[in-house]
Coordinates of C-alpha atoms and ligand atoms in Angstrom, one line a residue:
X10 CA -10.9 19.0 0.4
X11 CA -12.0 18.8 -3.2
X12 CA -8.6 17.0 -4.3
X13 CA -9.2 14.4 -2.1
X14 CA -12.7 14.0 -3.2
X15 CA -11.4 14.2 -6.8
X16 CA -9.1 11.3 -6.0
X17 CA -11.5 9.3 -3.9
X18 CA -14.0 9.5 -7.2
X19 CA -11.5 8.5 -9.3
X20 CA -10.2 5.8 -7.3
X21 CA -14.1 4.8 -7.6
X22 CA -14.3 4.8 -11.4
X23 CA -11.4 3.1 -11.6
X24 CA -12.2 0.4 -9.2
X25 CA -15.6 0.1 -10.9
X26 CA -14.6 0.5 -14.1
X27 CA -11.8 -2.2 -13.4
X28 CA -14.9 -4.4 -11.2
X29 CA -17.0 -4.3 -14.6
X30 CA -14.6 -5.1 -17.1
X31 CA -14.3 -8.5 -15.0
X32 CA -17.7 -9.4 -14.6
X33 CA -18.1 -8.5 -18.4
X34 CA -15.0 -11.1 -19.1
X35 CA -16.6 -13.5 -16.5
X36 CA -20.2 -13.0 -17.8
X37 CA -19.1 -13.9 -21.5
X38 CA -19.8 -17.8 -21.5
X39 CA -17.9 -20.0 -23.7
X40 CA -20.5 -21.9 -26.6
X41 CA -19.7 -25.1 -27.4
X42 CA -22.2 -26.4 -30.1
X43 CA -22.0 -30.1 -30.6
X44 CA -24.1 -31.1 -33.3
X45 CA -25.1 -34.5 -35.0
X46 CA -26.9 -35.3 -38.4
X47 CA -30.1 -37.5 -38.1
X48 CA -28.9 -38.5 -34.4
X49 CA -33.5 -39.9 -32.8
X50 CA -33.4 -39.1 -29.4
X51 CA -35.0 -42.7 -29.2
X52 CA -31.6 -43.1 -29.9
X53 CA -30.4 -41.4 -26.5
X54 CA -30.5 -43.2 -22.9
X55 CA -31.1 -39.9 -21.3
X56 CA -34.8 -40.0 -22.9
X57 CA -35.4 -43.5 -21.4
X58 CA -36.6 -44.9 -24.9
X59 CA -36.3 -48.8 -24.3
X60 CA -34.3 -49.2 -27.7
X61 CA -31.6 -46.5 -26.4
X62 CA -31.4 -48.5 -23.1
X63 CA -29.6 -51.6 -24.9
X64 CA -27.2 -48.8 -26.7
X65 CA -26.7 -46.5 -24.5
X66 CA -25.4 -43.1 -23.9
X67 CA -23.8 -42.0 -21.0
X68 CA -21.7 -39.5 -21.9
X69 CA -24.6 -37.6 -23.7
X70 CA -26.3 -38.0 -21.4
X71 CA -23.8 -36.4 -18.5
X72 CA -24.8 -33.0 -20.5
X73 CA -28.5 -33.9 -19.6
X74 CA -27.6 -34.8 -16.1
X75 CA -25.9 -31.4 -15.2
X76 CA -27.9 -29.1 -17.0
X77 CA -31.4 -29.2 -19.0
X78 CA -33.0 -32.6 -21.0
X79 CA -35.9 -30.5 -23.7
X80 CA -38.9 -32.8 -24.0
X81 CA -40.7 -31.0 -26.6
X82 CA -37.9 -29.3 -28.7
X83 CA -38.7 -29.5 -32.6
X84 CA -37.3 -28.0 -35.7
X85 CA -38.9 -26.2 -38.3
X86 CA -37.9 -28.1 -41.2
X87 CA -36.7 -31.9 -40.6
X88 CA -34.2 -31.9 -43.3
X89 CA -30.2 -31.0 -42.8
X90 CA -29.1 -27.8 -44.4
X91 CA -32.5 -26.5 -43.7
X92 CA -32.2 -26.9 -39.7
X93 CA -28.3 -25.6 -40.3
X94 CA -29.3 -22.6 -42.1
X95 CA -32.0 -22.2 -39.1
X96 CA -29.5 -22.6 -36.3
X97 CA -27.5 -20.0 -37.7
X98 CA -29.8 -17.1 -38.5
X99 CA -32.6 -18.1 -36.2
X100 CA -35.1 -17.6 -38.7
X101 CA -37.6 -19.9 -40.4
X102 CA -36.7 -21.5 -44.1
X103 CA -38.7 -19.1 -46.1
X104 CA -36.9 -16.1 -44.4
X105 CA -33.7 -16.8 -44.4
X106 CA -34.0 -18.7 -48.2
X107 CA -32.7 -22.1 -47.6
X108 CA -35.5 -24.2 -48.2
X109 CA -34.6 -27.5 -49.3
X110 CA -31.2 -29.2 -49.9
X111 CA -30.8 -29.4 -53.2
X112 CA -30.9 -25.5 -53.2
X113 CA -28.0 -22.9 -54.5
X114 CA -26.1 -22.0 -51.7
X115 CA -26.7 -20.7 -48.2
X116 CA -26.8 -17.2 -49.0
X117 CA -23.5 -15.9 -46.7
X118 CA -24.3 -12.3 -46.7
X119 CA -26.8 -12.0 -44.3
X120 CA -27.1 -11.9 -40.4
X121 CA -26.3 -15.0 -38.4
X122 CA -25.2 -16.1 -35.1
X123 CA -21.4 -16.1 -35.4
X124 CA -21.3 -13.1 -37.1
X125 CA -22.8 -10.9 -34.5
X126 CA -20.2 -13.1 -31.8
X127 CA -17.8 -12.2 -33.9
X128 CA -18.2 -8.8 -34.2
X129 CA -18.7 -9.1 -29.9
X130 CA -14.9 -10.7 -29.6
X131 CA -15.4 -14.3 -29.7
X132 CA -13.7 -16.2 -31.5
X133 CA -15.6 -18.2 -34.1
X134 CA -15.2 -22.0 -35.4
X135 CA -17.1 -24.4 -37.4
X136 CA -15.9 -28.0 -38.0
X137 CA -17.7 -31.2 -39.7
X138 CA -20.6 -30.4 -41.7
X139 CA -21.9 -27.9 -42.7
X140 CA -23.7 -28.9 -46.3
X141 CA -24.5 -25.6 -46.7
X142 CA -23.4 -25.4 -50.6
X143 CA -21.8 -21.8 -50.6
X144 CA -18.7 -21.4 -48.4
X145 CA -19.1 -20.7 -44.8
X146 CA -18.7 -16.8 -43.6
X147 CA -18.7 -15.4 -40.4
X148 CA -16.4 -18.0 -38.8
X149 CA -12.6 -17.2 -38.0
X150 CA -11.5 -21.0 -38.9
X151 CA -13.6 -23.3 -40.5
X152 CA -12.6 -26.6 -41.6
X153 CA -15.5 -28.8 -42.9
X154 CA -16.8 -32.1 -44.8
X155 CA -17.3 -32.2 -48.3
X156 CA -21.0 -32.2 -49.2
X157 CA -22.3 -35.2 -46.8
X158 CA -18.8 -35.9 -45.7
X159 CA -17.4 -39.8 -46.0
X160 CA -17.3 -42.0 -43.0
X161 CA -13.6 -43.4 -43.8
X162 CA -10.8 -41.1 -44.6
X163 CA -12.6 -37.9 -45.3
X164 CA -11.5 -34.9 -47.2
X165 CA -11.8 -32.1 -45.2
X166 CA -12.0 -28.4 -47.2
X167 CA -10.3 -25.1 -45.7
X168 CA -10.6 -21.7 -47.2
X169 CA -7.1 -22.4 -48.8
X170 CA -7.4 -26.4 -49.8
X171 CA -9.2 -29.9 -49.6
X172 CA -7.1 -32.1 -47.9
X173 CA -8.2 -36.2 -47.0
X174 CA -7.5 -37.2 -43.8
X175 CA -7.2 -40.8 -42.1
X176 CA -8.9 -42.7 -39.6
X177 CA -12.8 -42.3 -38.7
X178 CA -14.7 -39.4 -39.7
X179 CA -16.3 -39.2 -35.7
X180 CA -12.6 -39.6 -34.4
X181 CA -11.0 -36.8 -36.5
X182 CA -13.7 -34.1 -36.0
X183 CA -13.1 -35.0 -32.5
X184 CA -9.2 -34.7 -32.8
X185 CA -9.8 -31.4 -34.7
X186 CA -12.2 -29.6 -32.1
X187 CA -9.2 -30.5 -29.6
X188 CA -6.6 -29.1 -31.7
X189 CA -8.2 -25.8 -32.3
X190 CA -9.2 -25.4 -28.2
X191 CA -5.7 -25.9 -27.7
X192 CA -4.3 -23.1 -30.2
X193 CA -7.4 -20.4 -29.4
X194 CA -6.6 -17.6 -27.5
X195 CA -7.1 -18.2 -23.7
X196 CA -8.6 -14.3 -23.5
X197 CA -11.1 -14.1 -25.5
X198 CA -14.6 -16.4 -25.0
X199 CA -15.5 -19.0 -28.2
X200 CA -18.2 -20.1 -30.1
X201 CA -17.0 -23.5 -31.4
X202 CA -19.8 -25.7 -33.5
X203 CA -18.6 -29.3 -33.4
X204 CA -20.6 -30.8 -36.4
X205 CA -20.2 -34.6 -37.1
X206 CA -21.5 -35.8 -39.8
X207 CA -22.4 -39.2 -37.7
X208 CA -25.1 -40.9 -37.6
X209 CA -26.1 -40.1 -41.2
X210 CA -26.8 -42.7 -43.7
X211 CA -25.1 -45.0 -44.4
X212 CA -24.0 -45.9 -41.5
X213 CA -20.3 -47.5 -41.3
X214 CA -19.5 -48.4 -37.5
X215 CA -15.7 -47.2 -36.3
X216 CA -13.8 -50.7 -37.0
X217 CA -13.4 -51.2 -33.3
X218 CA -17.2 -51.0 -33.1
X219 CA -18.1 -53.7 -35.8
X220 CA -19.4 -56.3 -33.6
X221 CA -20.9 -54.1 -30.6
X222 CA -24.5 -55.2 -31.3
X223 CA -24.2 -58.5 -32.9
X224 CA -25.8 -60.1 -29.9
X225 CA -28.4 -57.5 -29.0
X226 CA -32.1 -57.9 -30.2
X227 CA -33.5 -54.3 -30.9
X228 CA -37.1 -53.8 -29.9
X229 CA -39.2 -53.3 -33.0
X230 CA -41.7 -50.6 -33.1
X231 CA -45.4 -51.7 -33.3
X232 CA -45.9 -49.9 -36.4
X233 CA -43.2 -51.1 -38.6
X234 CA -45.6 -52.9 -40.7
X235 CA -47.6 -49.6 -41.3
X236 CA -50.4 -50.0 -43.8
X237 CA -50.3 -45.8 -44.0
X238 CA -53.8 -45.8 -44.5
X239 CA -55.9 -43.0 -43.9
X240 CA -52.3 -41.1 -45.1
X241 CA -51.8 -40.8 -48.6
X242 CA -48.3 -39.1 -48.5
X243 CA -47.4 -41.7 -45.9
X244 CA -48.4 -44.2 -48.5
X245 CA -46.0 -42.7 -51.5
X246 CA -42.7 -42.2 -49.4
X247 CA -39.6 -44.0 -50.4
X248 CA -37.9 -44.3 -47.2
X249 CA -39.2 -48.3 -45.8
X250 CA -36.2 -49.9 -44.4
X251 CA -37.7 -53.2 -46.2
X252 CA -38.0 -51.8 -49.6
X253 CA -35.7 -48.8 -50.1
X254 CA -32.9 -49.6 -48.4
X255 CA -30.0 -50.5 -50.2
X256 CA -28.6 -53.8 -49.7
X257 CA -25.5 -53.1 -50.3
X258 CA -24.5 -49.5 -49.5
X259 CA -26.7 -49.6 -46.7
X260 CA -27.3 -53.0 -45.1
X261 CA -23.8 -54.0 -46.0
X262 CA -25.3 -57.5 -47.8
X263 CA -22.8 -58.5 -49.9
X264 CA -23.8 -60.1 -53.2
X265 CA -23.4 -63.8 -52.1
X266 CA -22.0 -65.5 -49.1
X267 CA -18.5 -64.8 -48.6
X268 CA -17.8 -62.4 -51.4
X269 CA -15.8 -59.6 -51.1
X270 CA -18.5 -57.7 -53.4
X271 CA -21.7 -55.6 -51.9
X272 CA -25.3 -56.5 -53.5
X273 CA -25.3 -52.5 -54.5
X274 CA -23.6 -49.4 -53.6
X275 CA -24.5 -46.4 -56.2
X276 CA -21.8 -44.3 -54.1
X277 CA -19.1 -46.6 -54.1
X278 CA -17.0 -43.3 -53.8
X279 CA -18.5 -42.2 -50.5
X280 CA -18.3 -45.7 -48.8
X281 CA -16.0 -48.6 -49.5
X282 CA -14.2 -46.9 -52.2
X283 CA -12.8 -44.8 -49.2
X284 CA -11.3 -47.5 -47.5
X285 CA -7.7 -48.8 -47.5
X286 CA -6.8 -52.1 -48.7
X287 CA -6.6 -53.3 -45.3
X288 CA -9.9 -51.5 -43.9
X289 CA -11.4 -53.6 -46.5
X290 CA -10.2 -56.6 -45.3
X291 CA -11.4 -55.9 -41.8
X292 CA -14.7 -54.8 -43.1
X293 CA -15.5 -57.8 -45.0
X294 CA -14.3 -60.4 -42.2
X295 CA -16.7 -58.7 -39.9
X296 CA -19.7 -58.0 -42.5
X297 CA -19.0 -62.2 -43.8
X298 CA -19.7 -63.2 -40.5
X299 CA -22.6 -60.9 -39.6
X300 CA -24.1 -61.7 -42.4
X301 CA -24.6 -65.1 -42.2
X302 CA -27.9 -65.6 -40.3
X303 CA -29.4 -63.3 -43.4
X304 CA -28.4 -66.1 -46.2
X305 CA -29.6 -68.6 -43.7
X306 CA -33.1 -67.0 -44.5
X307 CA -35.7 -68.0 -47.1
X308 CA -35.6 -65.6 -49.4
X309 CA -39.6 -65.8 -50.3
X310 CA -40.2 -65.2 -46.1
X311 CA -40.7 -61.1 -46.4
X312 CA -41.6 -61.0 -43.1
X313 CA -38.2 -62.1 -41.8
X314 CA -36.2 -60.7 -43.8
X315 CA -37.8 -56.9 -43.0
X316 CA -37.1 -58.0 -39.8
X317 CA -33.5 -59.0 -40.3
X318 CA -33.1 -55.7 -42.2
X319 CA -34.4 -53.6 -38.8
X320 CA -32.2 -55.3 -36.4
X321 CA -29.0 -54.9 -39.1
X322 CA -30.1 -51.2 -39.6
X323 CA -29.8 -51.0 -35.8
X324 CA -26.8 -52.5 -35.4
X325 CA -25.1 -50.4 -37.2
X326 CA -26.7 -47.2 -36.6
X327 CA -26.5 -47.5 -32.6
X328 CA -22.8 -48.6 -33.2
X329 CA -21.8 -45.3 -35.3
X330 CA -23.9 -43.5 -32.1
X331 CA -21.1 -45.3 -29.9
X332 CA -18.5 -43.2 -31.2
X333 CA -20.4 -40.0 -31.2
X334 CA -20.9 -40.8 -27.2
X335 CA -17.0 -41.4 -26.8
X336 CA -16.6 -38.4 -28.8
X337 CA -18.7 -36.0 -26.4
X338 CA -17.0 -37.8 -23.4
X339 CA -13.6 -37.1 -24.8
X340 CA -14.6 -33.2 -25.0
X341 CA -16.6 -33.1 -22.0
X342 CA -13.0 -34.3 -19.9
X343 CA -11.6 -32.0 -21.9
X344 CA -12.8 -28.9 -20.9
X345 CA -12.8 -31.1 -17.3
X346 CA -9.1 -30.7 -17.8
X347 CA -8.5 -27.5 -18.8
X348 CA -10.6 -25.5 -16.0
X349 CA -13.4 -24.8 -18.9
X350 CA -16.9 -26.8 -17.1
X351 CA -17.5 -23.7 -15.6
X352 CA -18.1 -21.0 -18.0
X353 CA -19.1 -23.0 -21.1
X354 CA -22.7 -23.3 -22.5
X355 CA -22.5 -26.9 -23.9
X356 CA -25.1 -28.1 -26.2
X357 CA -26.3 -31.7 -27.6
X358 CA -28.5 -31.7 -30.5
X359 CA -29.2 -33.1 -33.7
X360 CA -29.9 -31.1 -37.3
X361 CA -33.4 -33.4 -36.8
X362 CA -34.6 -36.4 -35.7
X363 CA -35.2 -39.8 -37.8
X364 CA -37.2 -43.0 -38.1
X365 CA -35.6 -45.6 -36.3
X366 CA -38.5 -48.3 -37.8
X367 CA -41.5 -46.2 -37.0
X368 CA -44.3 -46.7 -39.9
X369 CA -41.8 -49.1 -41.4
X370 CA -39.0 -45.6 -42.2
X371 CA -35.6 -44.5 -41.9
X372 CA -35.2 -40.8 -43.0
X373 CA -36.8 -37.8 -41.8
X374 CA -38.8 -35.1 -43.4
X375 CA -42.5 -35.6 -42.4
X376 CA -43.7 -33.3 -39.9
X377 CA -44.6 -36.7 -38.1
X378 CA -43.1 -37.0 -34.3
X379 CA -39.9 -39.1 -34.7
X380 CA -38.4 -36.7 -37.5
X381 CA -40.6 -33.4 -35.8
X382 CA -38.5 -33.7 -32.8
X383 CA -35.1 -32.4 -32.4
X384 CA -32.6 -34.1 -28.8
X385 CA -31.6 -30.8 -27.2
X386 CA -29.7 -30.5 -24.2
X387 CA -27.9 -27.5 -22.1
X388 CA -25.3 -27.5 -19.8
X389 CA -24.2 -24.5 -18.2
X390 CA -23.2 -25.1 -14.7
X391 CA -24.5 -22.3 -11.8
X392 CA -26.8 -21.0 -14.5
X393 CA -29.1 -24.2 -15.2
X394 CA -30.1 -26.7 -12.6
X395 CA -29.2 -30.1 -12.6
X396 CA -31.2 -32.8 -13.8
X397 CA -33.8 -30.2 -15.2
X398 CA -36.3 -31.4 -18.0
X399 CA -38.3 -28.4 -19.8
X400 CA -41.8 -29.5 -22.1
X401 CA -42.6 -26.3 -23.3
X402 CA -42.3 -25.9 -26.8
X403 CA -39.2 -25.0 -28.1
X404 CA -38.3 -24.8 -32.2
X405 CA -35.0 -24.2 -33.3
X406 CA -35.5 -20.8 -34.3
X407 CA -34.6 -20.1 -30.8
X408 CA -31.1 -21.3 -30.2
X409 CA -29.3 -18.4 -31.8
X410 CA -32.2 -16.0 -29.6
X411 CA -31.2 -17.9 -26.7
X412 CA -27.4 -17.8 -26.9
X413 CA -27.6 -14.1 -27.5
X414 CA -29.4 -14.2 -24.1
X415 CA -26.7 -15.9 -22.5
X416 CA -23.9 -14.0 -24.0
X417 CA -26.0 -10.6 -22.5
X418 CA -26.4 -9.3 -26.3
X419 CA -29.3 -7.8 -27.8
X420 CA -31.2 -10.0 -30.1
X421 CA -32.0 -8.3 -33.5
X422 CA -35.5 -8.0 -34.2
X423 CA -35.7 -9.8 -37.5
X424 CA -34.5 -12.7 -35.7
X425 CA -38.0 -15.1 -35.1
X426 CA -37.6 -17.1 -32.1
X427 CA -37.2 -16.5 -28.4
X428 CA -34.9 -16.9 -26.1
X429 CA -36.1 -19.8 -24.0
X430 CA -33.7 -18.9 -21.4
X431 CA -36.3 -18.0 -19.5
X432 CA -37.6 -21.9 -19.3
X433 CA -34.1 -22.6 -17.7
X434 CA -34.0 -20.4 -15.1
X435 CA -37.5 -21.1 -13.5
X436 CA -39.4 -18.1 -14.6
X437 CA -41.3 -19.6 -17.8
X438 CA -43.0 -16.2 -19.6
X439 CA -46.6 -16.4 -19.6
X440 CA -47.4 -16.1 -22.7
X441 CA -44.6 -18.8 -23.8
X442 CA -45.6 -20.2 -27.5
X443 CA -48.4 -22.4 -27.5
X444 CA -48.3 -23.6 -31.1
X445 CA -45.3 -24.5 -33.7
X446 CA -45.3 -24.0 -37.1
X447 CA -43.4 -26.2 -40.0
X448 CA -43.0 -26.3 -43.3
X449 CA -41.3 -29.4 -45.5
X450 CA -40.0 -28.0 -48.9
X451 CA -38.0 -30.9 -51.0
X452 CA -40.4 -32.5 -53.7
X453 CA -39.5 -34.0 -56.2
X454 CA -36.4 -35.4 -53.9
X455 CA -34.8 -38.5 -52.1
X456 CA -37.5 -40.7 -50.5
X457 CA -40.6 -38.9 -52.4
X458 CA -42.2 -36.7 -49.3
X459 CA -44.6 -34.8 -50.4
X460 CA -44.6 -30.7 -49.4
X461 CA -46.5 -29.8 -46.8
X462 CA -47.1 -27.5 -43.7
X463 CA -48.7 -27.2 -40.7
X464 CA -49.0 -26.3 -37.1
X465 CA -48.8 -28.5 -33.8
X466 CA -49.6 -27.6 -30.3
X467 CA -49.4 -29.5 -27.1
X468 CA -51.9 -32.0 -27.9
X469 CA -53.2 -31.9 -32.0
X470 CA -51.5 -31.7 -35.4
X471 CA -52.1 -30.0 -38.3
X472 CA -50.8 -31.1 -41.2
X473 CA -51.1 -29.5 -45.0
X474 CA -50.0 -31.6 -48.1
X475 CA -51.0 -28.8 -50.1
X476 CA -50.0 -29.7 -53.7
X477 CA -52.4 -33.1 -53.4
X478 CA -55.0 -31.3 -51.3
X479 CA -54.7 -33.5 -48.4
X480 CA -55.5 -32.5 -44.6
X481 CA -54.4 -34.5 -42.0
X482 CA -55.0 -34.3 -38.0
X483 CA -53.6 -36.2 -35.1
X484 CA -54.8 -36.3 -31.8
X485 CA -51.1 -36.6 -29.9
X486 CA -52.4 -37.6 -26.5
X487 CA -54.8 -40.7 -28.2
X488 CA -52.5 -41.5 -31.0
X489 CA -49.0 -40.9 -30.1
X490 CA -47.9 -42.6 -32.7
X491 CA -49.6 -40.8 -35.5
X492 CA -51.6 -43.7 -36.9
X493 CA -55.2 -42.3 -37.0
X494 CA -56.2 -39.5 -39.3
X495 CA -59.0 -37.9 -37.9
X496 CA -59.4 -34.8 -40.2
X497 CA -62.6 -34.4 -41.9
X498 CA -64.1 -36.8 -39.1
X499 CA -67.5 -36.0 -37.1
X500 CA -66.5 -34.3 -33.9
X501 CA -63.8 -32.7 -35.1
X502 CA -64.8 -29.5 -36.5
X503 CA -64.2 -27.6 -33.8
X504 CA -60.4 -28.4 -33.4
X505 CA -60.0 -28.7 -36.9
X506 CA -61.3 -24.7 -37.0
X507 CA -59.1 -24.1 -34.3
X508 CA -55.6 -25.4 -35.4
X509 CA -56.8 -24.0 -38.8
X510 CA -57.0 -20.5 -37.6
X511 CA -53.7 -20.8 -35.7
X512 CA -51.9 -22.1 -38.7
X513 CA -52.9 -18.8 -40.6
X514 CA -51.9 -16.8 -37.6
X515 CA -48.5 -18.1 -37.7
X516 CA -48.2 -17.6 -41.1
X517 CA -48.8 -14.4 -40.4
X518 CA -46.8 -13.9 -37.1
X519 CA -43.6 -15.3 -39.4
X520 CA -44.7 -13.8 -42.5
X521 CA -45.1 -16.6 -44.6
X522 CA -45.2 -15.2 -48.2
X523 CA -48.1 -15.9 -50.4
X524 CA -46.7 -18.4 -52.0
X525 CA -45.9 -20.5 -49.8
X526 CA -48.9 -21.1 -48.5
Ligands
SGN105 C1 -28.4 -38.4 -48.8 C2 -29.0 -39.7 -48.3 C3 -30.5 -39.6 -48.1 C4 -30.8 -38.4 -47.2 C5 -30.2 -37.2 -47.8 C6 -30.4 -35.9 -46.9 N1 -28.7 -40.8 -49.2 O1 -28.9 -38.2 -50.0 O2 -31.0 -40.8 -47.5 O3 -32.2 -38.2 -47.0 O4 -28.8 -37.4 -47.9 O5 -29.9 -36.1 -45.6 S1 -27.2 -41.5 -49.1 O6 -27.4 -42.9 -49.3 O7 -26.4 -40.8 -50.1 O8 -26.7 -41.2 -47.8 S2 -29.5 -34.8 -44.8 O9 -29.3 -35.3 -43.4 O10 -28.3 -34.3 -45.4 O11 -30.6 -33.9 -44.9
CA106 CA1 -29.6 -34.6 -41.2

């Protein structure tokens, strides 16, 4: 009697114990993080944005389509390494003390994302940027740009070498995420970040791509011609696409018509000094010919020729986004192909947004809407509905929270966001945030935004340029497009007190040293 009980209890164990182990295996998703730098989500057909419906998107947007479209997702610093060093720890700047880019490196000793993965058996990869400064840690294989990365030919730096490879930057990140899902090891779940360093300034097409938009007129936001009044930052920015652009380096002008010569490149290095004798070649017998209508201008007519400049800018920018849409579809079919849909967490997002002509800008940086806002999309099929859009508030502090979630690890206290998995699975907490906080670091820097802070909740925005002294408030639902400045006007005391109060409280909640406030 007792043997057989004895055996009937172990056959138990066993057969739970085995049972377990396979729904731990099966409950370990795959990550796949695909990440852009400066990719608007006007930018993206899946947000219905009538520019992005003349370029669009449909293989970014199949992620949308079979999993989650965020409406509202922001980050808390609209600058690159900034949001990187955020995505990885899931903390804000001042915690996890990379504030701006031109900082010493991200400091590689404490807790982020992969690390804790790692240490959970997946196997951990980053490749593309990473502009991080310091070298990355936590990752098993790493394989990343140099700095801001080039478009043609890039070098590409391992832990043992730098090592240039050919062809287009979008292409060969592509190539490499392939490569290294092909060696991993079957067994164990990944956490693969795909960073390209498309669409990032200054925007060189693929050569099959050079002519994609030659025909296409680009709606023009209303407020291209921006007065910025009523906004003093706004008004000392160096970031107009009619005035700070470079000709030559970015709008691909060359200095007269039909010369094999641009107007001026500062980084020669970076862009055409890249290219092979040949890529030249095909560069400037595309660029002569698009460039014609622009010498056919009057050069005293600055109306038409900031217009030229958005509808070049656009060209080009949407074009590089082309190849960053054939690069998701060649991964989604990918894991198609190899029987990987199923358990993989893919996400779509960008490090922020950017100005695609909105108040007259390219560049990001202000706490403004258009560089605010981050794209995010989630596919994780059986897990998160189809077709699903989520408006809640989401920051990303809360992607690393979030993928712990998934993974069915604890998240570590000192981490600051939340898991928003929550949002995805039809049970949206209660007491889900109602307010976001940022914080802009990089004065004196590229394009001259001031620092500032501030908080924004579903409807108003707070904004702090705190070294000038200047307030400044936007109602979202009246003035989407963050034109009036309402602060300091009759009426609007009350709100004003209110957003005020919950700015402190989030300095608080995020312990925002005194200094930084
Ligand atoms: C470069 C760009 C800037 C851009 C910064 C930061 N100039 O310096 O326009 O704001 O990077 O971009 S460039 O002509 O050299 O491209 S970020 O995405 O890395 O934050
Ligand atoms: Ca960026």
């Amino acid at each position: 009697g007792y043997s057989f009980i004895l055996l009937m209890l172990w056959f138990a164990l066993g057969f739970s114990s085995c049972s377990m182990d396979e729904k731990v295996v099966e409950s370990k998703p795959n990550i796949l993080f695909i990440m852009t730098d400066d990719h608007a989500l006007q930018a993206i057909s899946a947000y219905g944005h009538p520019l992005s419906q003349l370029a669009p998107t449909p293989n970014i947007d199949r992620i949308a389509s079979s999993g989650a479209l965020f409406t509202s997702n922001f980050c808390g610093n609209s600058i690159c390494g900034p949001s990187r060093a955020t995505v990885l720890t899931g903390k804000h700047s001042h915690k996890n003390g990379f504030m701006r880019n031109t900082n010493i490196g991200f400091d590689g000793t404490q807790q982020t994302l992969p690390k804790i993965l790692g240490k959970n058996g997946y196997q951990t990869a980053i490749i593309g940027k990473w502009h991080l400064v310091s070298e990355p840690t936590g990752f098993d294989h790493w394989e990343i740009l140099h700095d801001q990365g080039e478009y043609n030919n890039p070098d590409f730096i391992t832990k043992q070498d730098t090592t240039q490879k050919f062809g287009y930057v979008t292409d060969l990140i592509t190539d490499m995420t392939k490569d290294l899902l092909d060696k991993r090891d079957p067994e164990k779940p990944f956490y693969l970040m795909m960073h390209h360093k498309a669409p990032h300034r200054n925007w060189v097409p693929a050569e099959r791509h050079y002519h994609l938009y030659d025909d296409t007129e680009f709606p023009m936001p209303d407020n291209y011609f921006d007065d910025y009044e009523g906004r003093y930052a706004a008004s000392q920015q160096e970031m107009n696409i009619y005035r700070d652009m470079f000709e030559g380096h970015d709008l691909k002008l060359s200095t007269e018509k039909g010369v094999d010569s641009l107007r001026y490149d500062p980084w020669p290095h970076v862009f055409m000094g890249r290219m092979t004798d040949e890529e030249k070649e095909t560069f400037w017998k595309a660029y002569h010919k698009k460039n014609e209508s622009y010498f056919e201008l009057d050069p005293a007519d600055s109306v038409a020729i900031a217009k030229w400049k958005f509808q070049r800018y656009m060209q080009d920018y949407l074009a590089v986004i082309k190849s960053v849409d054939e690069s998701v579809g060649e991964i989604l079919d990918y894991l198609d192909e190899n029987g990987l849909s199923e358990n993989t967490l893919v996400v779509y997002t960008s490090d922020q947004g950017f100005y695609l002509g909105e108040h007259g800008w390219f560049d990001k940086r202000f706490m403004y809407e258009e560089s605010m806002l981050m794209p995010l999309m989630i596919r994780y099929p059986g897990y998160i509905g189809e077709g699903l859009q989520v408006s809640n508030l989401t920051q990303n502090i809360d992607f690393a929270p979030t993928f712990l979630d998934y993974v069915g690890l604890q998240i570590p206290d000192d981490m600051q966001g939340e898991s928003f998995r929550p949002l995805l699975e039809n049970s949206t907490p209660e007491d889900w945030r109602q307010t976001l906080y940022y914080h802009y670091y990089e004065f004196p820097g590229f394009h001259s935004v001031r620092k500032h802070y501030g908080v924004r909740d579903e409807r108003h925005k707070l904004i702090y340029f705190y070294e000038e002294d200047k307030w400044e408030l936007f109602d979202l639902e009246k003035d989407p497009t963050e034109m009036n400045n309402i602060y300091g006007l009759h009426g609007t005391e009350e709100i004003t007190d209110k957003m005020t109060q919950e700015l402190r409280a989030l300095q608080d909640k995020y312990e925002v040293p005194e200094d930084h406030r």
